[in-house]
Structures are given as structure tokens and as C-alpha cells.
Amino acid sequence: MSDDLAPHEKLLPYTRSIRGPDFLDVGCGFGGLTIALAEAFPTKVALGLEIREQVTEYVGRKIVYLRHAHANGSEVSAEAERAALGEKPQEEEEAGEAKECQEEYNDGNGKGPEEKTMAEREQDVAQRKENEGSPLEKDEETELSSEQKTQQHHFHNAGVFRTNVMKTLNNYISDHSLEKMFFCFPDPNFKKKTWKRRIINDEYLKMYARALKIGGRLYTVTDVLDLHNWMYGFLSKSAQFKEVAGTREEIEKNDKCVRLIKTTTEEGSKVTRLGRFGHAMHWAVFERVDREGEAAAAATE
Ligand SMILES: C[S@@+](CC[C@H](N)C(=O)[O-])C[C@H]1O[C@@H](n2cnc3c(N)ncnc32)[C@H](O)[C@@H]1O
């Protein structure tokens, strides 16, 4: 990699943005949400973090491909897209928790996550905007400069990085810099002896709280009810987080990310199509609260 690149660019080889990420897709898998976030929030930088090397490389190629395809205005077939991306990593790849994820969570049909063509993606975005444009979405659209529109179409606001989030997050994400963190369909680690590997617990929440801005949001979604209860339990007890107020319907209506975590993640698609644990997706949205909030929460304990 060139020495002319800023340290940030060396660290995030698929991100040409000169600033750090606003959104983190933790355990991004094949990157569906990371890419959807970049499309839906053209002025923000979305970064996917993934532990599996080949999967990370694949998502990187996909982002680079999307940039080129958008820059050239090319309409491509699913076949052409597959050819451009190369072989998709197999689900059975070995990598610690990821291997366990495959063993315990694999649907076993050998079929990869749904791939969409450029035309289908653009259609999805147009449809989403038509159906459910929130006030935020409309504001962002009208406020876009031509430079930002170019960025939107070139996917320069999407990136991916290989890491073990649980070990290294605070090494490269500045304190209180993130607006949103996503934990979508994390590895369930069903067996009791592996619960310590679950991606949310008291210790890890402190790390995530440090990375999030005050008022930033943390999203979880899973089809495993036990895992949802586990994550919800730690989050609702944490002095650094509070659940976003409102009914489920209100939260979903006011925050388009709730729809995105269910509809654009590869695992969410599988739940819709296959429903191994039923078709329900259990989700939660928590907000990072400030110091006074922490003190007040602590005082009521
Ligand atoms: C079940 S998959 C979900 C993928 C994606 N979020 C989705 O919803 O489609 C969980 C992903 O988390 C990744 N993962 C597990 N532990 C991780 C860690 N400590 N750091 C980064 N990624 C991790 C796995 O490799 C796997 O791709």
C-alpha cells in the first residue's frame, strides 16, 4: 500500500473517506447492511467489521465493484456481478466463533446470501424512499450537494475492515465518535460454556459506550429469542444506555435503520426465506446516555 496514504486510509483500505466512520456494522458478514447504510445515508461513512478474512475480502471487492459500476453507470447482470466479485467464500470457513456460527447456525442448503444486481439495488432504494421516506430521509435528500450526490453514487462512504471487534475496537475507533453501532444476527453461541463469547456483555458494552457519541444509538436484531433476551438484559441494566422511548411502531416509523437491519442483512433475508427459528426478528434500539444519565440510573439501582 502506498506510503502517500494517510494513516486512516492505510487502516481502512476500502474507505477513501478522509474521516472516520459514523456507523459501525459489527460482524458485518457479507456486508448487506453496510452497503445499504451507505446508500441510505449518503453523507455518512458506514464501516463493516468482520473477523473472517475471506469474507472481509469479498465485501471489499463488492464495495470496489459498486464504486466502479456506479461511476461507469453500468447496468450489469447478476452473472456479470458474480464474475466481477470472484468466488464467494464458503459458509464453512474456519475462524473461531465464525466456525461455531456456521456449525450451529448454518441452514445447510449450501446457498449463499441473496445477491442483487445494480438495477435491483437502485430499484430497492427508490422503492424504500417512495414507501417510507421519513422526515430525516427527506431532509438529507434536499440538503445533498452535488459532491455528496457523487459520493452517494460511488459508494465512497462504505468500507470494510477485518478485525476481532471484541479485542481491538477502542484501538482504532476514537472515543465518542460513532453515531450508530449495529449488532445484527450475532453468533448465538448456544452452549452455556460459549456464552462468554457472545458479542454483548457488561465488559464489551463499556467498550461500545466509549466509542459511541452521547445520544448515539446501538441496534440489535436476532431470530434467536434467548440471545435477544441476553443482549436486552445487559443493555437495559447498563447505566450507559437507555432504551429508545416509544411504541415499537413509533420507533420503527421514526428510525429507518430498524427496517434496514431486518431487510438488508443477509441473515435477515434468510430468516424471511427459511425461518429456522421461526420468522420473527427480535430487535432493540438503545441510546447512549450522558454522565448525568449514568448517575441518575446508578442512583435508582
Ligand atoms: C451470523 S453472522 C451475521 C452477519 C451479518 N451481520 C448479517 O446479519 O447478515 C455473524 C458474523 O459475525 C462475525 N463475527 C463473529 N465474531 C466476530 C468478532 N469478534 N469480530 C468481528 N466479526 C465477528 C462472523 O464471522 C459472522 O460473519
mmCIF file of C-alpha atoms and ligand atoms in Angstrom:
data_model
loop_
_atom_site.group_PDB
_atom_site.id
_atom_site.type_symbol
_atom_site.label_atom_id
_atom_site.label_comp_id
_atom_site.label_asym_id
_atom_site.label_seq_id
_atom_site.Cartn_x
_atom_site.Cartn_y
_atom_site.Cartn_z
ATOM 1 C CA MET A 1 0.000 0.000 0.000
ATOM 2 C CA SER A 2 1.304 3.477 -0.855
ATOM 3 C CA ASP A 3 3.128 5.492 1.830
ATOM 4 C CA ASP A 4 1.353 8.592 0.494
ATOM 5 C CA LEU A 5 -1.868 7.461 2.105
ATOM 6 C CA ALA A 6 -2.935 8.948 5.415
ATOM 7 C CA PRO A 7 -2.783 6.511 8.351
ATOM 8 C CA HIS A 8 -6.555 6.360 8.322
ATOM 9 C CA GLU A 9 -6.584 5.275 4.671
ATOM 10 C CA LYS A 10 -3.956 2.603 5.310
ATOM 11 C CA LEU A 11 -6.072 1.265 8.119
ATOM 12 C CA LEU A 12 -9.260 1.209 6.097
ATOM 13 C CA PRO A 13 -8.132 0.113 2.651
ATOM 14 C CA TYR A 14 -11.621 0.105 1.198
ATOM 15 C CA THR A 15 -12.549 3.509 2.544
ATOM 16 C CA ARG A 16 -11.470 6.616 0.660
ATOM 17 C CA SER A 17 -13.188 8.899 3.096
ATOM 18 C CA ILE A 18 -10.861 11.298 4.889
ATOM 19 C CA ARG A 19 -12.748 10.967 8.135
ATOM 20 C CA GLY A 20 -13.565 8.123 10.446
ATOM 21 C CA PRO A 21 -16.762 6.089 10.339
ATOM 22 C CA ASP A 22 -20.117 7.341 11.611
ATOM 23 C CA PHE A 23 -21.749 3.918 11.580
ATOM 24 C CA LEU A 24 -20.249 0.554 12.526
ATOM 25 C CA ASP A 25 -21.755 -2.712 11.308
ATOM 26 C CA VAL A 26 -20.265 -5.160 13.802
ATOM 27 C CA GLY A 27 -19.801 -8.678 12.406
ATOM 28 C CA CYS A 28 -20.965 -7.446 9.012
ATOM 29 C CA GLY A 29 -20.771 -10.849 7.295
ATOM 30 C CA PHE A 30 -21.348 -10.338 3.572
ATOM 31 C CA GLY A 31 -21.939 -6.599 4.006
ATOM 32 C CA GLY A 32 -25.590 -6.169 3.023
ATOM 33 C CA LEU A 33 -26.306 -3.691 5.820
ATOM 34 C CA THR A 34 -23.014 -1.794 5.438
ATOM 35 C CA ILE A 35 -23.798 -1.156 1.769
ATOM 36 C CA ALA A 36 -27.448 -0.340 2.458
ATOM 37 C CA LEU A 37 -26.419 2.189 5.136
ATOM 38 C CA ALA A 38 -24.028 3.866 2.697
ATOM 39 C CA GLU A 39 -26.888 4.161 0.197
ATOM 40 C CA ALA A 40 -29.480 5.335 2.694
ATOM 41 C CA PHE A 41 -27.182 7.880 4.409
ATOM 42 C CA PRO A 42 -25.043 9.345 1.633
ATOM 43 C CA THR A 43 -23.408 11.933 3.890
ATOM 44 C CA LYS A 44 -22.310 9.363 6.492
ATOM 45 C CA VAL A 45 -19.499 6.810 6.446
ATOM 46 C CA ALA A 46 -20.526 3.196 7.103
ATOM 47 C CA LEU A 47 -17.854 0.685 8.068
ATOM 48 C CA GLY A 48 -18.341 -3.062 8.308
ATOM 49 C CA LEU A 49 -16.143 -5.033 10.722
ATOM 50 C CA GLU A 50 -15.716 -8.743 10.147
ATOM 51 C CA ILE A 51 -13.444 -11.391 11.626
ATOM 52 C CA ARG A 52 -13.316 -13.766 8.653
ATOM 53 C CA GLU A 53 -10.596 -12.806 6.229
ATOM 54 C CA GLN A 54 -12.093 -14.180 3.031
ATOM 55 C CA VAL A 55 -15.498 -12.718 3.809
ATOM 56 C CA THR A 56 -13.901 -9.328 4.512
ATOM 57 C CA GLU A 57 -12.031 -9.502 1.208
ATOM 58 C CA TYR A 58 -15.231 -10.401 -0.591
ATOM 59 C CA VAL A 59 -17.107 -7.419 0.897
ATOM 60 C CA GLY A 60 -14.151 -5.214 -0.065
ATOM 61 C CA ARG A 61 -14.342 -6.407 -3.668
ATOM 62 C CA LYS A 62 -18.071 -5.795 -3.655
ATOM 63 C CA ILE A 63 -17.635 -2.197 -2.487
ATOM 64 C CA VAL A 64 -14.913 -1.538 -5.065
ATOM 65 C CA TYR A 65 -17.114 -3.127 -7.723
ATOM 66 C CA LEU A 66 -20.090 -0.955 -6.727
ATOM 67 C CA ARG A 67 -17.943 2.160 -6.926
ATOM 68 C CA HIS A 68 -16.761 1.319 -10.425
ATOM 69 C CA ALA A 69 -20.171 0.210 -11.636
ATOM 70 C CA HIS A 70 -21.783 3.393 -10.350
ATOM 71 C CA ALA A 71 -19.005 5.580 -11.734
ATOM 72 C CA ASN A 72 -19.437 3.979 -15.168
ATOM 73 C CA GLY A 73 -23.213 3.991 -14.936
ATOM 74 C CA SER A 74 -23.152 0.320 -15.921
ATOM 75 C CA GLU A 75 -26.228 -1.840 -15.758
ATOM 76 C CA VAL A 76 -25.000 -5.321 -15.021
ATOM 77 C CA SER A 77 -26.478 -8.766 -14.815
ATOM 78 C CA ALA A 78 -26.240 -10.948 -11.723
ATOM 79 C CA GLU A 79 -23.802 -13.141 -13.667
ATOM 80 C CA ALA A 80 -21.554 -10.184 -14.531
ATOM 81 C CA GLU A 81 -21.606 -9.052 -10.945
ATOM 82 C CA ARG A 82 -20.654 -12.511 -9.719
ATOM 83 C CA ALA A 83 -17.876 -12.672 -12.300
ATOM 84 C CA ALA A 84 -16.532 -9.291 -11.168
ATOM 85 C CA LEU A 85 -16.548 -10.290 -7.500
ATOM 86 C CA GLY A 86 -14.929 -13.693 -7.944
ATOM 87 C CA GLU A 87 -15.723 -16.744 -5.918
ATOM 88 C CA LYS A 88 -17.880 -16.223 -2.888
ATOM 89 C CA PRO A 89 -16.280 -17.512 0.329
ATOM 90 C CA GLN A 90 -17.856 -20.687 1.578
ATOM 91 C CA GLU A 91 -20.031 -20.574 4.656
ATOM 92 C CA GLU A 92 -17.879 -23.298 6.245
ATOM 93 C CA GLU A 93 -14.787 -21.109 6.540
ATOM 94 C CA GLU A 94 -12.878 -21.691 9.753
ATOM 95 C CA ALA A 95 -12.439 -18.820 12.204
ATOM 96 C CA GLY A 96 -13.134 -19.194 15.906
ATOM 97 C CA GLU A 97 -16.636 -18.026 16.689
ATOM 98 C CA ALA A 98 -17.376 -17.751 12.988
ATOM 99 C CA LYS A 99 -16.832 -21.510 12.655
ATOM 100 C CA GLU A 100 -19.153 -22.096 15.545
ATOM 101 C CA CYS A 101 -21.606 -19.732 13.901
ATOM 102 C CA GLN A 102 -21.522 -21.926 10.831
ATOM 103 C CA GLU A 103 -21.893 -25.171 12.758
ATOM 104 C CA GLU A 104 -24.758 -24.017 14.911
ATOM 105 C CA TYR A 105 -26.422 -21.554 12.640
ATOM 106 C CA ASN A 106 -25.872 -22.897 9.159
ATOM 107 C CA ASP A 107 -29.003 -23.514 7.144
ATOM 108 C CA GLY A 108 -27.162 -26.345 5.413
ATOM 109 C CA ASN A 109 -28.581 -25.735 1.951
ATOM 110 C CA GLY A 110 -25.234 -24.574 0.536
ATOM 111 C CA LYS A 111 -26.859 -21.436 -0.839
ATOM 112 C CA GLY A 112 -25.173 -18.116 -0.219
ATOM 113 C CA PRO A 113 -26.937 -14.924 0.765
ATOM 114 C CA GLU A 114 -29.053 -13.291 -1.860
ATOM 115 C CA GLU A 115 -27.095 -11.309 -4.420
ATOM 116 C CA LYS A 116 -28.672 -8.308 -6.083
ATOM 117 C CA THR A 117 -27.791 -6.607 -9.330
ATOM 118 C CA MET A 118 -27.124 -2.863 -9.511
ATOM 119 C CA ALA A 119 -30.522 -2.329 -11.123
ATOM 120 C CA GLU A 120 -32.231 -4.258 -8.302
ATOM 121 C CA ARG A 121 -30.364 -2.255 -5.661
ATOM 122 C CA GLU A 122 -31.344 1.025 -7.255
ATOM 123 C CA GLN A 123 -34.911 -0.169 -7.503
ATOM 124 C CA ASP A 124 -34.835 -1.118 -3.803
ATOM 125 C CA VAL A 125 -33.553 2.321 -2.818
ATOM 126 C CA ALA A 126 -36.173 4.069 -4.963
ATOM 127 C CA GLN A 127 -38.886 1.837 -3.506
ATOM 128 C CA ARG A 128 -37.742 2.427 0.061
ATOM 129 C CA LYS A 129 -37.759 6.171 -0.491
ATOM 130 C CA GLU A 130 -41.196 6.081 -2.080
ATOM 131 C CA ASN A 131 -42.718 3.832 0.580
ATOM 132 C CA GLU A 132 -41.250 5.034 3.802
ATOM 133 C CA GLY A 133 -39.391 8.295 3.397
ATOM 134 C CA SER A 134 -39.004 9.635 6.932
ATOM 135 C CA PRO A 135 -38.567 13.379 7.536
ATOM 136 C CA LEU A 136 -34.864 12.675 8.143
ATOM 137 C CA GLU A 137 -34.559 10.953 4.818
ATOM 138 C CA LYS A 138 -36.235 13.844 3.018
ATOM 139 C CA ASP A 139 -34.026 16.433 4.739
ATOM 140 C CA GLU A 140 -30.912 14.544 3.763
ATOM 141 C CA GLU A 141 -32.046 14.360 0.182
ATOM 142 C CA THR A 142 -32.764 18.048 -0.190
ATOM 143 C CA GLU A 143 -29.563 19.048 1.605
ATOM 144 C CA LEU A 144 -27.272 16.998 -0.626
ATOM 145 C CA SER A 145 -24.661 18.957 -2.532
ATOM 146 C CA SER A 146 -23.620 17.690 -5.971
ATOM 147 C CA GLU A 147 -20.374 16.451 -4.385
ATOM 148 C CA GLN A 148 -22.337 14.444 -1.849
ATOM 149 C CA LYS A 149 -24.539 13.022 -4.589
ATOM 150 C CA THR A 150 -21.409 11.854 -6.396
ATOM 151 C CA GLN A 151 -20.203 10.267 -3.176
ATOM 152 C CA GLN A 152 -23.535 8.539 -2.767
ATOM 153 C CA HIS A 153 -23.405 7.021 -6.219
ATOM 154 C CA HIS A 154 -19.793 5.971 -5.956
ATOM 155 C CA PHE A 155 -20.079 4.207 -2.594
ATOM 156 C CA HIS A 156 -17.031 6.009 -1.250
ATOM 157 C CA ASN A 157 -18.823 6.219 2.064
ATOM 158 C CA ALA A 158 -18.738 2.441 2.558
ATOM 159 C CA GLY A 159 -15.804 0.432 3.853
ATOM 160 C CA VAL A 160 -14.874 -2.858 5.463
ATOM 161 C CA PHE A 161 -12.122 -3.875 7.824
ATOM 162 C CA ARG A 162 -11.007 -7.216 9.201
ATOM 163 C CA THR A 163 -10.786 -7.359 12.959
ATOM 164 C CA ASN A 164 -11.889 -9.099 16.110
ATOM 165 C CA VAL A 165 -14.179 -6.395 17.414
ATOM 166 C CA MET A 166 -14.189 -7.707 20.970
ATOM 167 C CA LYS A 167 -10.426 -7.367 21.258
ATOM 168 C CA THR A 168 -9.472 -4.250 19.375
ATOM 169 C CA LEU A 169 -12.341 -1.814 18.854
ATOM 170 C CA ASN A 170 -11.061 1.033 21.033
ATOM 171 C CA ASN A 171 -7.626 0.825 19.397
ATOM 172 C CA TYR A 172 -8.851 2.428 16.205
ATOM 173 C CA ILE A 173 -12.255 3.982 16.843
ATOM 174 C CA SER A 174 -11.960 7.372 18.566
ATOM 175 C CA ASP A 175 -13.878 7.876 21.783
ATOM 176 C CA HIS A 176 -17.432 9.146 21.318
ATOM 177 C CA SER A 177 -17.092 9.325 17.554
ATOM 178 C CA LEU A 178 -19.787 6.922 16.335
ATOM 179 C CA GLU A 179 -23.415 7.806 15.709
ATOM 180 C CA LYS A 180 -24.620 4.235 15.374
ATOM 181 C CA MET A 181 -23.485 0.703 16.086
ATOM 182 C CA PHE A 182 -25.235 -2.337 14.656
ATOM 183 C CA PHE A 183 -25.189 -5.881 16.055
ATOM 184 C CA CYS A 184 -27.187 -7.850 13.530
ATOM 185 C CA PHE A 185 -27.711 -11.567 13.934
ATOM 186 C CA PRO A 186 -24.569 -12.058 16.029
ATOM 187 C CA ASP A 187 -23.299 -15.585 16.562
ATOM 188 C CA PRO A 188 -25.707 -17.165 19.085
ATOM 189 C CA ASN A 189 -23.126 -19.330 20.885
ATOM 190 C CA PHE A 190 -25.899 -21.578 22.128
ATOM 191 C CA LYS A 191 -23.883 -23.690 24.549
ATOM 192 C CA LYS A 192 -23.520 -22.303 28.057
ATOM 193 C CA LYS A 193 -19.746 -22.736 28.043
ATOM 194 C CA THR A 194 -19.548 -20.434 24.978
ATOM 195 C CA TRP A 195 -21.812 -17.646 26.310
ATOM 196 C CA LYS A 196 -18.687 -15.707 27.287
ATOM 197 C CA ARG A 197 -18.017 -15.304 23.566
ATOM 198 C CA ARG A 198 -21.301 -13.531 22.937
ATOM 199 C CA ILE A 199 -20.624 -10.109 21.487
ATOM 200 C CA ILE A 200 -22.627 -8.228 24.123
ATOM 201 C CA ASN A 201 -21.943 -8.374 27.853
ATOM 202 C CA ASP A 202 -21.094 -5.821 30.573
ATOM 203 C CA GLU A 203 -17.428 -5.594 29.649
ATOM 204 C CA TYR A 204 -17.978 -5.209 25.911
ATOM 205 C CA LEU A 205 -20.802 -2.707 26.426
ATOM 206 C CA LYS A 206 -18.348 -0.391 28.201
ATOM 207 C CA MET A 207 -16.138 -0.570 25.120
ATOM 208 C CA TYR A 208 -19.050 0.175 22.795
ATOM 209 C CA ALA A 209 -20.246 3.012 25.050
ATOM 210 C CA ARG A 210 -16.800 4.571 24.810
ATOM 211 C CA ALA A 211 -16.925 4.519 21.019
ATOM 212 C CA LEU A 212 -20.465 5.912 20.742
ATOM 213 C CA LYS A 213 -21.360 9.591 20.853
ATOM 214 C CA ILE A 214 -23.704 10.664 23.618
ATOM 215 C CA GLY A 215 -27.125 10.275 22.030
ATOM 216 C CA GLY A 216 -25.744 7.696 19.588
ATOM 217 C CA ARG A 217 -27.705 4.521 19.001
ATOM 218 C CA LEU A 218 -26.980 0.829 19.375
ATOM 219 C CA TYR A 219 -29.155 -1.635 17.432
ATOM 220 C CA THR A 220 -29.561 -5.356 17.976
ATOM 221 C CA VAL A 221 -31.538 -7.880 15.943
ATOM 222 C CA THR A 222 -31.666 -11.667 16.048
ATOM 223 C CA ASP A 223 -34.064 -14.523 15.360
ATOM 224 C CA VAL A 224 -32.822 -16.352 18.487
ATOM 225 C CA LEU A 225 -35.097 -15.250 21.315
ATOM 226 C CA ASP A 226 -32.681 -16.425 24.017
ATOM 227 C CA LEU A 227 -29.907 -14.299 22.514
ATOM 228 C CA HIS A 228 -32.236 -11.308 22.227
ATOM 229 C CA ASN A 229 -33.112 -11.656 25.924
ATOM 230 C CA TRP A 230 -29.401 -11.927 26.740
ATOM 231 C CA MET A 231 -28.475 -8.745 24.834
ATOM 232 C CA TYR A 232 -31.565 -6.857 26.020
ATOM 233 C CA GLY A 233 -30.800 -7.856 29.612
ATOM 234 C CA PHE A 234 -27.279 -6.398 29.556
ATOM 235 C CA LEU A 235 -28.347 -3.268 27.686
ATOM 236 C CA SER A 236 -31.308 -2.475 29.929
ATOM 237 C CA LYS A 237 -29.141 -2.886 33.050
ATOM 238 C CA SER A 238 -26.324 -0.717 31.682
ATOM 239 C CA ALA A 239 -26.008 2.761 33.158
ATOM 240 C CA GLN A 240 -24.616 3.982 29.844
ATOM 241 C CA PHE A 241 -27.599 3.035 27.716
ATOM 242 C CA LYS A 242 -31.334 3.547 27.811
ATOM 243 C CA GLU A 243 -33.944 2.029 25.558
ATOM 244 C CA VAL A 244 -35.309 4.430 22.956
ATOM 245 C CA ALA A 245 -38.737 5.612 24.095
ATOM 246 C CA GLY A 246 -41.958 4.950 22.190
ATOM 247 C CA THR A 247 -44.026 2.062 20.942
ATOM 248 C CA ARG A 248 -42.430 -0.471 18.598
ATOM 249 C CA GLU A 249 -44.408 1.033 15.738
ATOM 250 C CA GLU A 250 -43.283 4.581 16.575
ATOM 251 C CA ILE A 251 -39.629 3.601 16.870
ATOM 252 C CA GLU A 252 -39.725 1.738 13.571
ATOM 253 C CA LYS A 253 -41.550 4.590 11.833
ATOM 254 C CA ASN A 254 -39.141 7.258 13.102
ATOM 255 C CA ASP A 255 -35.902 5.338 12.609
ATOM 256 C CA LYS A 256 -35.352 3.853 9.171
ATOM 257 C CA CYS A 257 -32.423 1.803 10.491
ATOM 258 C CA VAL A 258 -34.864 -0.593 12.173
ATOM 259 C CA ARG A 259 -36.218 -1.554 8.763
ATOM 260 C CA LEU A 260 -32.710 -1.760 7.303
ATOM 261 C CA ILE A 261 -31.412 -4.192 9.942
ATOM 262 C CA LYS A 262 -34.260 -6.570 9.126
ATOM 263 C CA THR A 263 -34.401 -6.237 5.352
ATOM 264 C CA THR A 264 -30.846 -5.639 4.136
ATOM 265 C CA THR A 265 -28.802 -8.060 6.256
ATOM 266 C CA GLU A 266 -28.100 -11.425 4.624
ATOM 267 C CA GLU A 267 -29.164 -13.178 7.821
ATOM 268 C CA GLY A 268 -32.410 -11.181 7.894
ATOM 269 C CA SER A 269 -33.129 -12.394 4.347
ATOM 270 C CA LYS A 270 -32.558 -15.959 5.468
ATOM 271 C CA VAL A 271 -34.964 -15.542 8.370
ATOM 272 C CA THR A 272 -37.596 -14.245 5.977
ATOM 273 C CA ARG A 273 -36.986 -17.025 3.457
ATOM 274 C CA LEU A 274 -36.203 -20.002 5.694
ATOM 275 C CA GLY A 275 -37.253 -19.163 9.242
ATOM 276 C CA ARG A 276 -35.106 -21.735 11.003
ATOM 277 C CA PHE A 277 -36.203 -20.467 14.419
ATOM 278 C CA GLY A 278 -39.448 -19.015 13.080
ATOM 279 C CA HIS A 279 -39.750 -15.843 11.035
ATOM 280 C CA ALA A 280 -39.751 -13.412 13.969
ATOM 281 C CA MET A 281 -36.900 -10.915 14.220
ATOM 282 C CA HIS A 282 -36.355 -9.663 17.753
ATOM 283 C CA TRP A 283 -34.868 -6.180 17.705
ATOM 284 C CA ALA A 284 -33.998 -3.431 20.153
ATOM 285 C CA VAL A 285 -32.718 0.133 19.908
ATOM 286 C CA PHE A 286 -30.785 1.713 22.779
ATOM 287 C CA GLU A 287 -29.367 5.207 23.157
ATOM 288 C CA ARG A 288 -26.046 6.165 24.699
ATOM 289 C CA VAL A 289 -26.823 8.389 27.671
ATOM 290 C CA ASP A 290 -24.646 11.111 29.195
ATOM 291 C CA ARG A 291 -22.851 11.205 32.541
ATOM 292 C CA GLU A 292 -25.829 12.709 34.396
ATOM 293 C CA GLY A 293 -27.897 9.960 32.878
ATOM 294 C CA GLU A 294 -25.459 7.378 34.188
ATOM 295 C CA ALA A 295 -25.512 8.948 37.638
ATOM 296 C CA ALA A 296 -29.303 9.068 37.682
ATOM 297 C CA ALA A 297 -29.554 5.466 36.547
ATOM 298 C CA ALA A 298 -26.982 4.415 39.164
ATOM 299 C CA ALA A 299 -28.884 6.285 41.904
ATOM 300 C CA THR A 300 -32.065 4.344 41.207
ATOM 301 C CA GLU A 301 -30.352 0.946 41.428
HETATM 302 C C1 LIG B 1 -24.364 -14.799 11.872
HETATM 303 S S1 LIG B 1 -23.256 -13.786 11.071
HETATM 304 C C2 LIG B 1 -24.228 -12.245 10.766
HETATM 305 C C3 LIG B 1 -23.716 -11.436 9.581
HETATM 306 C C4 LIG B 1 -24.454 -10.129 9.297
HETATM 307 N N1 LIG B 1 -24.420 -9.211 10.422
HETATM 308 C C5 LIG B 1 -25.886 -10.377 8.872
HETATM 309 O O1 LIG B 1 -26.782 -10.061 9.679
HETATM 310 O O2 LIG B 1 -26.131 -10.872 7.788
HETATM 311 C C6 LIG B 1 -22.150 -13.224 12.330
HETATM 312 C C7 LIG B 1 -20.906 -12.631 11.749
HETATM 313 O O3 LIG B 1 -20.110 -12.066 12.785
HETATM 314 C C8 LIG B 1 -18.759 -12.350 12.516
HETATM 315 N N2 LIG B 1 -18.033 -12.281 13.807
HETATM 316 C C9 LIG B 1 -18.122 -13.151 14.853
HETATM 317 N N3 LIG B 1 -17.338 -12.755 15.861
HETATM 318 C C10 LIG B 1 -16.736 -11.603 15.473
HETATM 319 C C11 LIG B 1 -15.781 -10.723 16.075
HETATM 320 N N4 LIG B 1 -15.329 -10.935 17.312
HETATM 321 N N5 LIG B 1 -15.373 -9.636 15.365
HETATM 322 C C12 LIG B 1 -15.834 -9.411 14.119
HETATM 323 N N6 LIG B 1 -16.730 -10.200 13.497
HETATM 324 C C13 LIG B 1 -17.181 -11.294 14.145
HETATM 325 C C14 LIG B 1 -18.778 -13.736 11.892
HETATM 326 O O4 LIG B 1 -17.620 -14.038 11.160
HETATM 327 C C15 LIG B 1 -20.050 -13.638 11.026
HETATM 328 O O5 LIG B 1 -19.762 -13.169 9.733
#
